[in-house]
mmCIF file of C-alpha atoms in Angstrom:
data_model
loop_
_atom_site.group_PDB
_atom_site.id
_atom_site.type_symbol
_atom_site.label_atom_id
_atom_site.label_comp_id
_atom_site.label_asym_id
_atom_site.label_seq_id
_atom_site.Cartn_x
_atom_site.Cartn_y
_atom_site.Cartn_z
ATOM 1 C CA MET D 1 82.634 95.588 95.505
ATOM 2 C CA MET D 2 83.729 98.356 94.170
ATOM 3 C CA GLY D 3 87.492 99.473 95.488
ATOM 4 C CA SER D 4 89.986 102.333 94.215
ATOM 5 C CA GLN D 5 91.408 102.491 90.978
ATOM 6 C CA PRO D 6 94.849 99.944 90.970
ATOM 7 C CA THR D 7 97.827 102.245 90.207
ATOM 8 C CA LEU D 8 100.031 101.872 87.171
ATOM 9 C CA ARG D 9 101.972 99.713 88.978
ATOM 10 C CA GLU D 10 99.558 97.301 90.610
ATOM 11 C CA ARG D 11 98.506 97.022 86.789
ATOM 12 C CA GLN D 12 101.821 96.302 85.697
ATOM 13 C CA ARG D 13 102.149 93.532 88.121
ATOM 14 C CA SER D 14 98.677 92.116 87.408
ATOM 15 C CA GLU D 15 99.655 92.153 83.586
ATOM 16 C CA THR D 16 103.141 90.107 84.657
ATOM 17 C CA ARG D 17 101.328 87.576 86.972
ATOM 18 C CA ARG D 18 98.825 86.668 84.436
ATOM 19 C CA ALA D 19 101.864 86.517 81.519
ATOM 20 C CA ILE D 20 103.901 84.315 83.747
ATOM 21 C CA GLN D 21 100.964 81.848 84.840
ATOM 22 C CA ARG D 22 99.976 81.679 81.301
ATOM 23 C CA HIS D 23 103.524 80.928 79.717
ATOM 24 C CA ALA D 24 103.453 78.581 82.813
ATOM 25 C CA VAL D 25 99.824 76.740 82.118
ATOM 26 C CA ARG D 26 101.051 76.581 78.515
ATOM 27 C CA LEU D 27 104.000 74.807 79.294
ATOM 28 C CA PHE D 28 102.589 72.125 81.920
ATOM 29 C CA THR D 29 99.736 71.035 79.162
ATOM 30 C CA ARG D 30 102.100 70.589 76.471
ATOM 31 C CA ARG D 31 104.961 69.046 78.383
ATOM 32 C CA GLY D 32 103.488 67.577 81.415
ATOM 33 C CA TYR D 33 103.444 69.435 84.933
ATOM 34 C CA ASP D 34 106.752 67.447 86.683
ATOM 35 C CA THR D 35 108.802 67.836 83.341
ATOM 36 C CA VAL D 36 108.661 71.458 83.365
ATOM 37 C CA THR D 37 110.895 73.648 86.000
ATOM 38 C CA VAL D 38 110.110 77.180 87.438
ATOM 39 C CA ALA D 39 113.360 78.355 85.222
ATOM 40 C CA ASP D 40 111.445 76.578 81.982
ATOM 41 C CA VAL D 41 108.337 79.539 82.720
ATOM 42 C CA ALA D 42 110.518 82.047 83.618
ATOM 43 C CA GLU D 43 112.693 82.014 80.280
ATOM 44 C CA ALA D 44 109.209 81.423 78.309
ATOM 45 C CA ALA D 45 108.014 84.473 80.545
ATOM 46 C CA GLY D 46 110.620 86.596 79.974
ATOM 47 C CA VAL D 47 111.644 86.840 83.664
ATOM 48 C CA SER D 48 113.575 85.837 86.207
ATOM 49 C CA ALA D 49 113.566 82.878 88.177
ATOM 50 C CA MET D 50 113.238 85.083 91.352
ATOM 51 C CA THR D 51 110.404 87.181 89.534
ATOM 52 C CA VAL D 52 108.311 84.214 89.168
ATOM 53 C CA TYR D 53 108.690 83.152 92.816
ATOM 54 C CA ARG D 54 107.867 86.766 93.890
ATOM 55 C CA HIS D 55 104.416 86.213 92.231
ATOM 56 C CA PHE D 56 104.145 82.677 92.850
ATOM 57 C CA PRO D 57 105.422 81.511 96.076
ATOM 58 C CA THR D 58 105.338 77.529 95.194
ATOM 59 C CA LYS D 59 105.123 75.931 91.699
ATOM 60 C CA GLU D 60 101.963 74.575 92.455
ATOM 61 C CA ASP D 61 101.034 78.290 92.726
ATOM 62 C CA LEU D 62 101.396 78.977 89.160
ATOM 63 C CA VAL D 63 98.144 76.424 88.452
ATOM 64 C CA LEU D 64 95.473 78.191 91.179
ATOM 65 C CA MET D 65 93.564 81.460 90.532
ATOM 66 C CA GLU D 66 92.849 83.804 92.754
ATOM 67 C CA GLN D 67 90.431 85.742 91.322
ATOM 68 C CA PRO D 68 87.349 83.035 91.884
ATOM 69 C CA ALA D 69 87.660 82.720 95.673
ATOM 70 C CA GLN D 70 87.536 86.672 95.952
ATOM 71 C CA VAL D 71 84.394 87.233 93.721
ATOM 72 C CA ILE D 72 82.699 84.389 95.334
ATOM 73 C CA ALA D 73 83.292 86.156 98.823
ATOM 74 C CA GLU D 74 82.202 89.019 97.810
ATOM 75 C CA LEU D 75 78.875 87.473 95.939
ATOM 76 C CA VAL D 76 78.341 86.215 99.468
ATOM 77 C CA ALA D 77 78.635 89.557 101.604
ATOM 78 C CA ALA D 78 76.188 90.901 99.240
ATOM 79 C CA SER D 79 73.421 88.581 99.457
ATOM 80 C CA PRO D 80 70.433 88.958 101.578
ATOM 81 C CA ALA D 81 71.665 87.634 105.250
ATOM 82 C CA THR D 82 67.759 86.507 105.501
ATOM 83 C CA ASP D 83 67.820 83.666 102.683
ATOM 84 C CA PRO D 84 69.132 80.133 103.280
ATOM 85 C CA LEU D 85 72.776 79.648 103.570
ATOM 86 C CA VAL D 86 72.872 77.119 100.713
ATOM 87 C CA ARG D 87 70.726 79.560 98.609
ATOM 88 C CA ARG D 88 73.406 82.609 99.529
ATOM 89 C CA VAL D 89 76.472 80.123 98.701
ATOM 90 C CA GLY D 90 74.730 78.017 95.897
ATOM 91 C CA GLY D 91 73.890 81.672 93.953
ATOM 92 C CA ALA D 92 77.325 83.035 94.795
ATOM 93 C CA LEU D 93 78.740 80.073 93.250
ATOM 94 C CA VAL D 94 76.324 80.072 90.060
ATOM 95 C CA ASP D 95 76.557 84.068 89.740
ATOM 96 C CA ALA D 96 80.578 83.959 89.922
ATOM 97 C CA ALA D 97 80.845 81.272 87.142
ATOM 98 C CA ALA D 98 78.786 83.848 84.985
ATOM 99 C CA VAL D 99 81.069 86.523 85.944
ATOM 100 C CA LEU D 100 84.316 84.476 85.133
ATOM 101 C CA THR D 101 83.105 82.621 82.289
ATOM 102 C CA GLY D 102 80.961 85.365 80.676
ATOM 103 C CA GLY D 103 77.728 83.652 81.128
ATOM 104 C CA GLN D 104 74.318 85.290 80.902
ATOM 105 C CA GLY D 105 75.611 87.841 78.548
ATOM 106 C CA ALA D 106 78.523 89.168 80.344
ATOM 107 C CA GLU D 107 81.989 89.912 79.548
ATOM 108 C CA PRO D 108 83.989 86.920 80.681
ATOM 109 C CA ALA D 109 86.777 87.836 83.530
ATOM 110 C CA VAL D 110 88.486 84.552 82.812
ATOM 111 C CA ASP D 111 89.887 83.254 79.411
ATOM 112 C CA GLU D 112 87.539 79.535 78.914
ATOM 113 C CA PRO D 113 90.445 77.798 77.538
ATOM 114 C CA PHE D 114 92.835 78.703 80.073
ATOM 115 C CA LEU D 115 90.378 77.870 82.843
ATOM 116 C CA LEU D 116 89.868 74.902 81.081
ATOM 117 C CA ASP D 117 93.364 73.885 80.860
ATOM 118 C CA CYS D 118 94.193 74.856 84.794
ATOM 119 C CA LEU D 119 90.934 72.365 85.636
ATOM 120 C CA ARG D 120 92.348 70.182 83.771
ATOM 121 C CA LEU D 121 96.272 70.058 85.089
ATOM 122 C CA MET D 122 94.481 70.175 88.537
ATOM 123 C CA THR D 123 92.228 66.949 88.103
ATOM 124 C CA SER D 124 95.163 65.067 86.442
ATOM 125 C CA THR D 125 98.936 66.038 88.676
ATOM 126 C CA PRO D 126 98.425 64.577 92.263
ATOM 127 C CA ALA D 127 100.743 67.510 93.361
ATOM 128 C CA LEU D 128 97.740 69.525 92.293
ATOM 129 C CA ARG D 129 94.990 67.788 93.574
ATOM 130 C CA ALA D 130 96.620 68.461 97.025
ATOM 131 C CA ARG D 131 97.126 72.099 96.700
ATOM 132 C CA HIS D 132 93.550 72.072 95.224
ATOM 133 C CA LEU D 133 92.147 70.856 98.364
ATOM 134 C CA ASP D 134 94.278 73.206 100.357
ATOM 135 C CA SER D 135 92.887 76.000 98.223
ATOM 136 C CA GLN D 136 89.450 74.696 98.484
ATOM 137 C CA TYR D 137 89.589 74.616 102.498
ATOM 138 C CA ALA D 138 91.082 78.177 101.885
ATOM 139 C CA LEU D 139 87.656 79.035 100.118
ATOM 140 C CA GLN D 140 85.311 77.864 102.553
ATOM 141 C CA GLN D 141 86.634 79.632 105.322
ATOM 142 C CA ALA D 142 86.446 82.932 102.785
ATOM 143 C CA ILE D 143 82.710 81.664 102.624
ATOM 144 C CA VAL D 144 82.247 81.159 106.269
ATOM 145 C CA GLY D 145 83.844 84.510 106.915
ATOM 146 C CA ALA D 146 81.348 86.527 104.220
ATOM 147 C CA LEU D 147 78.352 84.741 105.548
ATOM 148 C CA ALA D 148 79.050 86.834 108.809
ATOM 149 C CA ILE D 149 77.419 84.316 110.986
ATOM 150 C CA ASP D 150 77.776 84.919 114.782
ATOM 151 C CA THR D 151 80.997 82.866 116.003
ATOM 152 C CA ALA D 152 79.928 83.204 119.230
ATOM 153 C CA ASP D 153 77.365 80.580 118.708
ATOM 154 C CA PRO D 154 79.057 77.291 117.947
ATOM 155 C CA ASP D 155 76.213 75.406 116.096
ATOM 156 C CA ALA D 156 75.370 78.018 113.738
ATOM 157 C CA HIS D 157 79.304 78.409 112.541
ATOM 158 C CA PHE D 158 79.234 74.449 112.120
ATOM 159 C CA GLY D 159 75.980 74.969 110.299
ATOM 160 C CA ALA D 160 77.709 77.542 108.206
ATOM 161 C CA GLN D 161 80.579 74.886 107.600
ATOM 162 C CA ALA D 162 78.386 72.047 106.579
ATOM 163 C CA ALA D 163 76.520 74.061 104.104
ATOM 164 C CA THR D 164 79.428 75.655 102.494
ATOM 165 C CA GLY D 165 81.194 72.434 102.202
ATOM 166 C CA ALA D 166 78.466 70.602 100.637
ATOM 167 C CA CYS D 167 78.096 73.420 98.085
ATOM 168 C CA LEU D 168 81.767 73.617 97.580
ATOM 169 C CA ALA D 169 81.281 69.816 96.823
ATOM 170 C CA ALA D 170 78.396 70.072 94.781
ATOM 171 C CA MET D 171 80.394 72.749 92.329
ATOM 172 C CA HIS D 172 83.559 70.832 92.356
ATOM 173 C CA THR D 173 81.611 67.795 90.709
ATOM 174 C CA ALA D 174 80.249 70.645 87.935
ATOM 175 C CA LEU D 175 83.910 71.795 87.396
ATOM 176 C CA THR D 176 85.159 68.216 86.376
ATOM 177 C CA HIS D 177 82.107 67.574 84.344
ATOM 178 C CA TRP D 178 82.684 71.191 82.287
ATOM 179 C CA ALA D 179 86.469 70.103 81.960
ATOM 180 C CA GLU D 180 85.860 66.573 80.887
ATOM 181 C CA GLY D 181 83.367 68.020 78.272
ATOM 182 C CA ASN D 182 85.536 70.459 77.477
ATOM 183 C CA GLY D 183 83.225 73.496 78.389
ATOM 184 C CA LYS D 184 80.621 72.263 75.802
ATOM 185 C CA THR D 185 77.731 72.984 78.931
ATOM 186 C CA GLY D 186 78.219 76.446 80.495
ATOM 187 C CA LEU D 187 79.634 76.316 83.747
ATOM 188 C CA PRO D 188 76.901 78.358 85.752
ATOM 189 C CA GLU D 189 74.230 75.579 84.240
ATOM 190 C CA LEU D 190 76.245 72.894 85.375
ATOM 191 C CA ILE D 191 76.769 73.965 88.668
ATOM 192 C CA ALA D 192 73.160 75.127 89.069
ATOM 193 C CA ARG D 193 72.597 71.773 87.836
ATOM 194 C CA ALA D 194 74.886 70.184 90.614
ATOM 195 C CA LEU D 195 73.054 71.949 93.392
ATOM 196 C CA ALA D 196 69.999 71.335 92.297
ATOM 197 C CA ALA D 197 70.578 67.664 92.739
ATOM 198 C CA THR D 198 72.157 67.896 96.087
ATOM 199 C CA PHE D 199 69.478 70.325 97.953
ATOM 200 C CA GLY D 200 66.489 70.808 95.447
ATOM 201 C CA GLY D 201 65.562 73.961 94.311
ATOM 202 C CA THR D 202 66.645 75.194 97.488
ATOM 203 C CA ALA D 203 70.469 76.327 96.691
ATOM 204 C CA THR D 204 70.009 78.798 94.189
ATOM 205 C CA HIS D 205 67.599 81.775 93.174
ATOM 206 C CA ALA D 206 64.246 80.899 92.359
#
């Protein structure tokens, strides 16, 4: 979805946030998540600890990425309402991966090595795995909301929750495989393969 252009202050805030996160992930990767403090991150980024906390309320938030959830929800909302739920969600997951990693010749929205480092940290660090589960639940709710299912129909809402949860489980398997393989296979392809293994040909665009 196209919105209004960000203001200078918003751009500066985003740049500061990205810089802090990149320094944090670099330190976590080199020295270990548990040994690095927020003060260490602040010093590396050249800001105060208060500034870090203003952008990232918890240490775990430094490794999480908000952009994928926003992209996925927008793609789901824009998908044809007449398509099967798993195709609307699955197609959005594949397309979002292409947007973020530069698949299908697109300009990548996220630096791939940085994304790989984030994924490795989330899968190898117990505190981050727990936080990742929280973010996955929030993503599931965002997707279900974007599907615009009639909330007065409990069966339809349950079906949307189930379809979304299954698609996200397939995506998680693809993300883990992608990180373990150091990104050698394109992420959109891996997600499409995981969805096909789960649902056959019904979860992605023809």
